[in-house]
XYZ file of C-alpha atoms in Angstrom:
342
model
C 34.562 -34.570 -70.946
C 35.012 -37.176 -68.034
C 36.419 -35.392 -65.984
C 33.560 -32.589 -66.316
C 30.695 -36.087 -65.706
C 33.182 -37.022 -62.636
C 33.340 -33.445 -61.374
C 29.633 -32.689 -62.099
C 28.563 -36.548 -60.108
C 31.150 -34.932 -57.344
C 28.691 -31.816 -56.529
C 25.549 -33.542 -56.776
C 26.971 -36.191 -54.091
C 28.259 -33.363 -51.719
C 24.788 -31.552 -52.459
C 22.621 -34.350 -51.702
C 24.941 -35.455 -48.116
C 24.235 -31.634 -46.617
C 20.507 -31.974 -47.703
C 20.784 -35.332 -45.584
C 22.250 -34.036 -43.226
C 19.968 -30.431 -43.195
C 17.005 -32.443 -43.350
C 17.966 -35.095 -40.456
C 19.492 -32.224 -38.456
C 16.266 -30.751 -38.672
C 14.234 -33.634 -38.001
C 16.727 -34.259 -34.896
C 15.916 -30.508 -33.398
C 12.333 -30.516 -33.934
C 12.295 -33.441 -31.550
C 14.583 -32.160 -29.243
C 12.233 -29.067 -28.502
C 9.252 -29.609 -25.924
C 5.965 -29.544 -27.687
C 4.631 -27.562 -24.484
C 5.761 -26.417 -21.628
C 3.887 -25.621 -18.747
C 2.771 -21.867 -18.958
C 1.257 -23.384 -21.906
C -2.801 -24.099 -22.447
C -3.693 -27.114 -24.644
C -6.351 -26.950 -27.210
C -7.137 -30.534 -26.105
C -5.956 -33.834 -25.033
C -4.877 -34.707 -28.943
C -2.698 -31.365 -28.543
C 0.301 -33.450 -27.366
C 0.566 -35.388 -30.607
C 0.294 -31.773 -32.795
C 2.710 -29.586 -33.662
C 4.119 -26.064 -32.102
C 0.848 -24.287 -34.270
C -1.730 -25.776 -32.307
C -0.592 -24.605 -28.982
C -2.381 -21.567 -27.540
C 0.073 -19.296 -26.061
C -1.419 -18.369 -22.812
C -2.510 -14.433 -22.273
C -0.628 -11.645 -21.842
C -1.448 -10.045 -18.716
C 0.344 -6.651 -17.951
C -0.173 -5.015 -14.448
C 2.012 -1.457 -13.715
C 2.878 0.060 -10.390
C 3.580 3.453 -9.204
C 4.927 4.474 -5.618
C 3.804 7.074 -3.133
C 0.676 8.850 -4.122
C 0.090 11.751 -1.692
C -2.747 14.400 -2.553
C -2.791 16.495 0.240
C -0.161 19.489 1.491
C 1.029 21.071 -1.652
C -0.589 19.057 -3.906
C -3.318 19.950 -2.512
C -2.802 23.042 -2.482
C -2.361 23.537 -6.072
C -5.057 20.969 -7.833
C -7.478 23.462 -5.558
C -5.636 26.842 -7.386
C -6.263 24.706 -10.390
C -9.533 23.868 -9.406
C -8.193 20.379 -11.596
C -8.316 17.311 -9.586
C -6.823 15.473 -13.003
C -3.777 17.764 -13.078
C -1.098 15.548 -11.454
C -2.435 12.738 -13.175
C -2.642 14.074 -17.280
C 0.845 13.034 -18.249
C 0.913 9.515 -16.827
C -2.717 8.550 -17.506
C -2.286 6.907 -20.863
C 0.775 4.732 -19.643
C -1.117 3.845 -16.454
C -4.452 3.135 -18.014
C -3.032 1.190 -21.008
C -2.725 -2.576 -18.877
C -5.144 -4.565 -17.318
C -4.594 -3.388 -13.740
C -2.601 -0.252 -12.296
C -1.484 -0.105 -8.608
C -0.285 2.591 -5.902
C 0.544 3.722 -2.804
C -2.257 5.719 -1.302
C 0.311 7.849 1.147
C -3.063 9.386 3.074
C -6.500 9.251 4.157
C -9.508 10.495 1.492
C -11.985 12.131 4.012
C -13.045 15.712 5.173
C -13.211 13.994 8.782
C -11.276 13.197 11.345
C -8.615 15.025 13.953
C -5.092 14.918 13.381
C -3.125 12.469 15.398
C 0.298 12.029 13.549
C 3.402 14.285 13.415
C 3.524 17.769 11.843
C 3.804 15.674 8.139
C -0.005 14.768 8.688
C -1.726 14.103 5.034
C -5.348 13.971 4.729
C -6.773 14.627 1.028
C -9.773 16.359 -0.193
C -12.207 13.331 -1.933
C -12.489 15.298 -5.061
C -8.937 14.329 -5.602
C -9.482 10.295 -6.159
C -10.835 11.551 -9.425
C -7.289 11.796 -10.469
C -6.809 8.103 -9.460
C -9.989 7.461 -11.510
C -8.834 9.305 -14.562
C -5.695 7.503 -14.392
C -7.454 4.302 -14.193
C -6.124 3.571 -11.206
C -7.914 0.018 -9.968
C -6.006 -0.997 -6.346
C -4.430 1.629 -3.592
C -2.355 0.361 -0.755
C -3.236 1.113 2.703
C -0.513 -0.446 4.990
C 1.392 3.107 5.488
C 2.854 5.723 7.921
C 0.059 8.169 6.767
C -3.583 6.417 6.824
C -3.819 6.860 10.503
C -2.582 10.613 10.680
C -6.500 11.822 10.790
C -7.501 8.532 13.318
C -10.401 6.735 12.858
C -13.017 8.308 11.631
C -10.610 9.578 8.594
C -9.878 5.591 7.691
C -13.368 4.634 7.770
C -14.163 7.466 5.663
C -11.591 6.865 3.111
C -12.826 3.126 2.522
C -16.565 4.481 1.758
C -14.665 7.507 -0.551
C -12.796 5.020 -2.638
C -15.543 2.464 -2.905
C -17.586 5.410 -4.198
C -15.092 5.670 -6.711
C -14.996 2.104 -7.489
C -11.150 2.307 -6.439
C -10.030 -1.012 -4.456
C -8.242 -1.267 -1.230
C -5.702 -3.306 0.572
C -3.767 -3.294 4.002
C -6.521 -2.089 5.800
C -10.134 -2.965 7.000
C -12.726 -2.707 9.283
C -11.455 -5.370 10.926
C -7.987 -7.442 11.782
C -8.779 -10.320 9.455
C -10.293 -7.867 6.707
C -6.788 -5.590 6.593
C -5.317 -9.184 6.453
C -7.106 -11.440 3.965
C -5.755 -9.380 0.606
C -7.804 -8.576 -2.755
C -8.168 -10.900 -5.155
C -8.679 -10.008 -8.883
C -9.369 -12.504 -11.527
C -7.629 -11.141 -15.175
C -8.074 -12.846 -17.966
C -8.529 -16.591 -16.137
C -5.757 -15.930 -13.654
C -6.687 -14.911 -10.512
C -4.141 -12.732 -9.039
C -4.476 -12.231 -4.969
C -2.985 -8.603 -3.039
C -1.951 -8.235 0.308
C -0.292 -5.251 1.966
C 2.031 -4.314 5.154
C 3.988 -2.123 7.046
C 6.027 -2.107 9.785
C 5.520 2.056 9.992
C 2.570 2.538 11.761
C 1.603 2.643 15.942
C 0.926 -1.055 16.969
C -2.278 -0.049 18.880
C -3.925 0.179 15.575
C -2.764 -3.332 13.860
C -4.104 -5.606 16.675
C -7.131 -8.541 16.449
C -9.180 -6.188 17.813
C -8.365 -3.058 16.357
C -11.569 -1.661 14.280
C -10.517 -0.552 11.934
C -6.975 -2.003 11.506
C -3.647 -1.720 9.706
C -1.684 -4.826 8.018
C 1.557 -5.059 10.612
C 4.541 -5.930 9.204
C 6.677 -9.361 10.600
C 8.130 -12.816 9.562
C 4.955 -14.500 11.006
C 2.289 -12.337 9.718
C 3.792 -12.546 6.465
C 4.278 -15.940 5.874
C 0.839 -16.902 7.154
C -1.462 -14.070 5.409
C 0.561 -15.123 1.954
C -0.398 -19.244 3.261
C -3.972 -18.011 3.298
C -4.352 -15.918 0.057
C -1.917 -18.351 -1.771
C -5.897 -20.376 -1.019
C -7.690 -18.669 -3.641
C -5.043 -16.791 -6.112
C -2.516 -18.598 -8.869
C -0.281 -14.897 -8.470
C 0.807 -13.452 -5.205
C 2.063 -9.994 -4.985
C 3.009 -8.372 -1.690
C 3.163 -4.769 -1.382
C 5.362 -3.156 1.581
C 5.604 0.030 3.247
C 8.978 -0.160 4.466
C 13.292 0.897 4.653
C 14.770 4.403 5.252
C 13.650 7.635 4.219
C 15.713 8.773 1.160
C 18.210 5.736 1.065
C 18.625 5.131 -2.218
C 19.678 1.375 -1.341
C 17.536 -1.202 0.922
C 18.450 -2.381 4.096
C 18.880 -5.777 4.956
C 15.841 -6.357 6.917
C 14.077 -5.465 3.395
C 16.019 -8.196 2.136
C 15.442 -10.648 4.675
C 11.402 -9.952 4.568
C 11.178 -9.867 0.858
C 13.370 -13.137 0.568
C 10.969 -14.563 3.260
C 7.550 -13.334 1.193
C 9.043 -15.292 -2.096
C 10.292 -18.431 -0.304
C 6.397 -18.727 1.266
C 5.508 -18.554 -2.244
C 4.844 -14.500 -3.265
C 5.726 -13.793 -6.819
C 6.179 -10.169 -6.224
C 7.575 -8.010 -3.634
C 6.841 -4.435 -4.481
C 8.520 -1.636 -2.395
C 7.805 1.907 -1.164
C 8.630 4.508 1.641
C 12.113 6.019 1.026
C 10.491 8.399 -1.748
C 13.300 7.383 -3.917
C 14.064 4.449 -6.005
C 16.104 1.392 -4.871
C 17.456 -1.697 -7.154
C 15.573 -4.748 -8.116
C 16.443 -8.081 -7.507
C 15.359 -11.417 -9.608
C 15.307 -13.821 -6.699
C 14.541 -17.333 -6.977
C 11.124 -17.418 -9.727
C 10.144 -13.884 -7.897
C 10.784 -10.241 -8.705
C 11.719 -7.904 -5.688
C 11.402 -3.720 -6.382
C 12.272 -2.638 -3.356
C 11.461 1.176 -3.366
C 9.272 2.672 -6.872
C 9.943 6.429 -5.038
C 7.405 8.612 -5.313
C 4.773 9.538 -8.175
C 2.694 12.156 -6.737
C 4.220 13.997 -4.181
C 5.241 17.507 -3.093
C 9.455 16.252 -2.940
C 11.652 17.260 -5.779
C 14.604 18.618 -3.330
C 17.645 16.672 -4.681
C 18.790 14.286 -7.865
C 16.609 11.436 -5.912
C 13.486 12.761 -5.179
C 13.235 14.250 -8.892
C 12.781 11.099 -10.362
C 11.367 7.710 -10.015
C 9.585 5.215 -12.049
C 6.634 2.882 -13.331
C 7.354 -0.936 -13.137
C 5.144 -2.543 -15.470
C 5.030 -6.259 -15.128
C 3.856 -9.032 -17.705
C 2.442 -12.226 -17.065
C 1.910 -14.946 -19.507
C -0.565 -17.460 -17.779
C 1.071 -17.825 -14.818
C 4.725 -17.227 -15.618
C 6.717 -13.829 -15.223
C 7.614 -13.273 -18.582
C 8.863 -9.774 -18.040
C 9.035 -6.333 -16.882
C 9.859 -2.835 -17.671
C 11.093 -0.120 -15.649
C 9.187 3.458 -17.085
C 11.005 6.589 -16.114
C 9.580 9.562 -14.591
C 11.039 12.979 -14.107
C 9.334 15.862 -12.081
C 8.452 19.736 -12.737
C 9.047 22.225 -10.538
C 5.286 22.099 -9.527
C 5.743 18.559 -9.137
C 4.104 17.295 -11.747
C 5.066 13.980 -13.107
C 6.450 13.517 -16.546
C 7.611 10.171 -18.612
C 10.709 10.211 -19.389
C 14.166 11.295 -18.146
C 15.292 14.930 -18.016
């Protein structure tokens, strides 16, 4: 009998020393862990005496990007056969319109105007087709690219009434130098995220102070300074660049050296095209580099490379990276985009 008291006395004691030591183990890492940190909004100044439940977790804010968008030549060709403007557009629309803002490469001008002035791989694109861009709730189109100028001047001008008819933003180019240089801002949900746009790809007679209308050049200086001046009015800043080799499926190290450049003056994201195929990305520093997104419209499906690319959606809570997710895409024989790998 005393020895079942002794042994019963023994369990309660080594019970009640681990609920000690849960409880003060407990108590020890719930003061350990920040009440906030600083992607985090407070309710109010008495927030820093509450606990973890009274701490609004800031937005999520998801924006996507897709690569070269070209709607002329073949494509073209067959959304007119179609007589479907929407056609490249109705297997990617739901992805692209399901985040707060979706961006692309515009890879030529919108405009029935103009005289051809590039190489034989001149693009200029019926304006009927931007209501693909609108179905796909497409909300900013880059500019800065080897193609806007292949129909000169009149072509460019033309293209910035077309998309503002279609309520489809531009940067990388304006009617001026400092308008092609001074971004787009958008405010989304309380953060206001600010655009800009360049490449190195285009003649330099049309990128000058006095060019009207102008292109957004490409170098160390214009970079650093334009990002200086939007950094001014936006919390996020997100560079897009026309730039690299044709078909490499790895960046160079000038890409590299330029996007390393745009994050050290303070850009949060460096988002690639050109090479109409995909190239790696690189976490550098607190910034996110995709150095080529390939294509997602575009009359290319020759090899492996060209028959795929991807989406890169990116989330944002408040103003912290929180994430991002590469989408795949595979393309038809019509090349017609598809999620998805083959």
């Amino acid at each position: 009998m005393l020895k079942s008291i002794i042994k019963s006395i023994g369990l309660l004691s080594v019970a009640s020393i681990f609920l000690l030591l849960l409880f003060y183990s407990r108590e020890i890492n719930i003061k350990s862990q920040p009440i906030i940190n600083s992607s985090f909004i407070l309710l109010n100044e008495d927030a820093k005496n509450t606990s973890h439940d009274n701490v609004i977790k800031p937005k999520s804010i998801k924006l996507i990007f897709g690569g070269d968008v070209m709607l002329a030549r073949e494509i073209g060709k067959i959304i007119l056969e179609k007589n479907d403007p929407l056609y490249f557009f109705k297997n990617i629309a739901s992805t692209t319109r399901d985040v707060d803002f979706a961006i692309i490469n515009l890879e030529n001008p919108v405009s029935k105007l103009g005289t051809k002035v590039g190489s034989i791989y001149s693009f200029r694109a019926e304006p009927l087709t931007l209501l693909g861009l609108e179905f796909a709730g497409i909300d900013l189109v880059s500019l800065a690219n080897n193609h806007i100028w292949d129909y000169g001047r009149d072509a460019v001008l033309d293209t910035f009434n077309n998309l503002a008819s279609s309520g489809i933003n531009y940067v990388g180019a304006g009617r001026t130098y400092d308008e092609a240089h001074s971004g787009f801002v958008k405010e989304i949900k309380g953060v206001k995220f600010g655009f800009l746009s360049h490449t190195d790809l285009i003649p330099m007679s049309v990128t000058k102070i006095n060019s009207s209308p102008a292109i957004s050049y490409l170098n160390e200086k214009i970079l650093i300074e334009d990002i200086k001046r939007i950094k001014e009015k936006s919390d996020i800043v997100i560079i897009l660049i026309h730039w690299g080799d044709e078909y490499s499926t790895s960046h160079n190290k000038n890409q590299e050296k330029l996007a390393h450049i745009a994050i050290d003056a303070g850009a949060n994201l460096v988002i690639g095209h050109h090479p109409h195929v995909t190239q790696g990305i690189e976490e550098y520093k607190n910034g996110l580099i995709a150095y080529s997104l390939g294509n997602l419209v575009f009359d290319q499906n020759f090899d492996e490379y060209t028959s795929k690319s991807f989406l890169l959606e990116v989330e944002f809570e408040g103003l912290s990276l929180s994430g991002f997710n590469k989408i795949p895409i595979y393309f038809e024989k019509d090349f017609l985009p598809v999620l998805g790998e083959r």
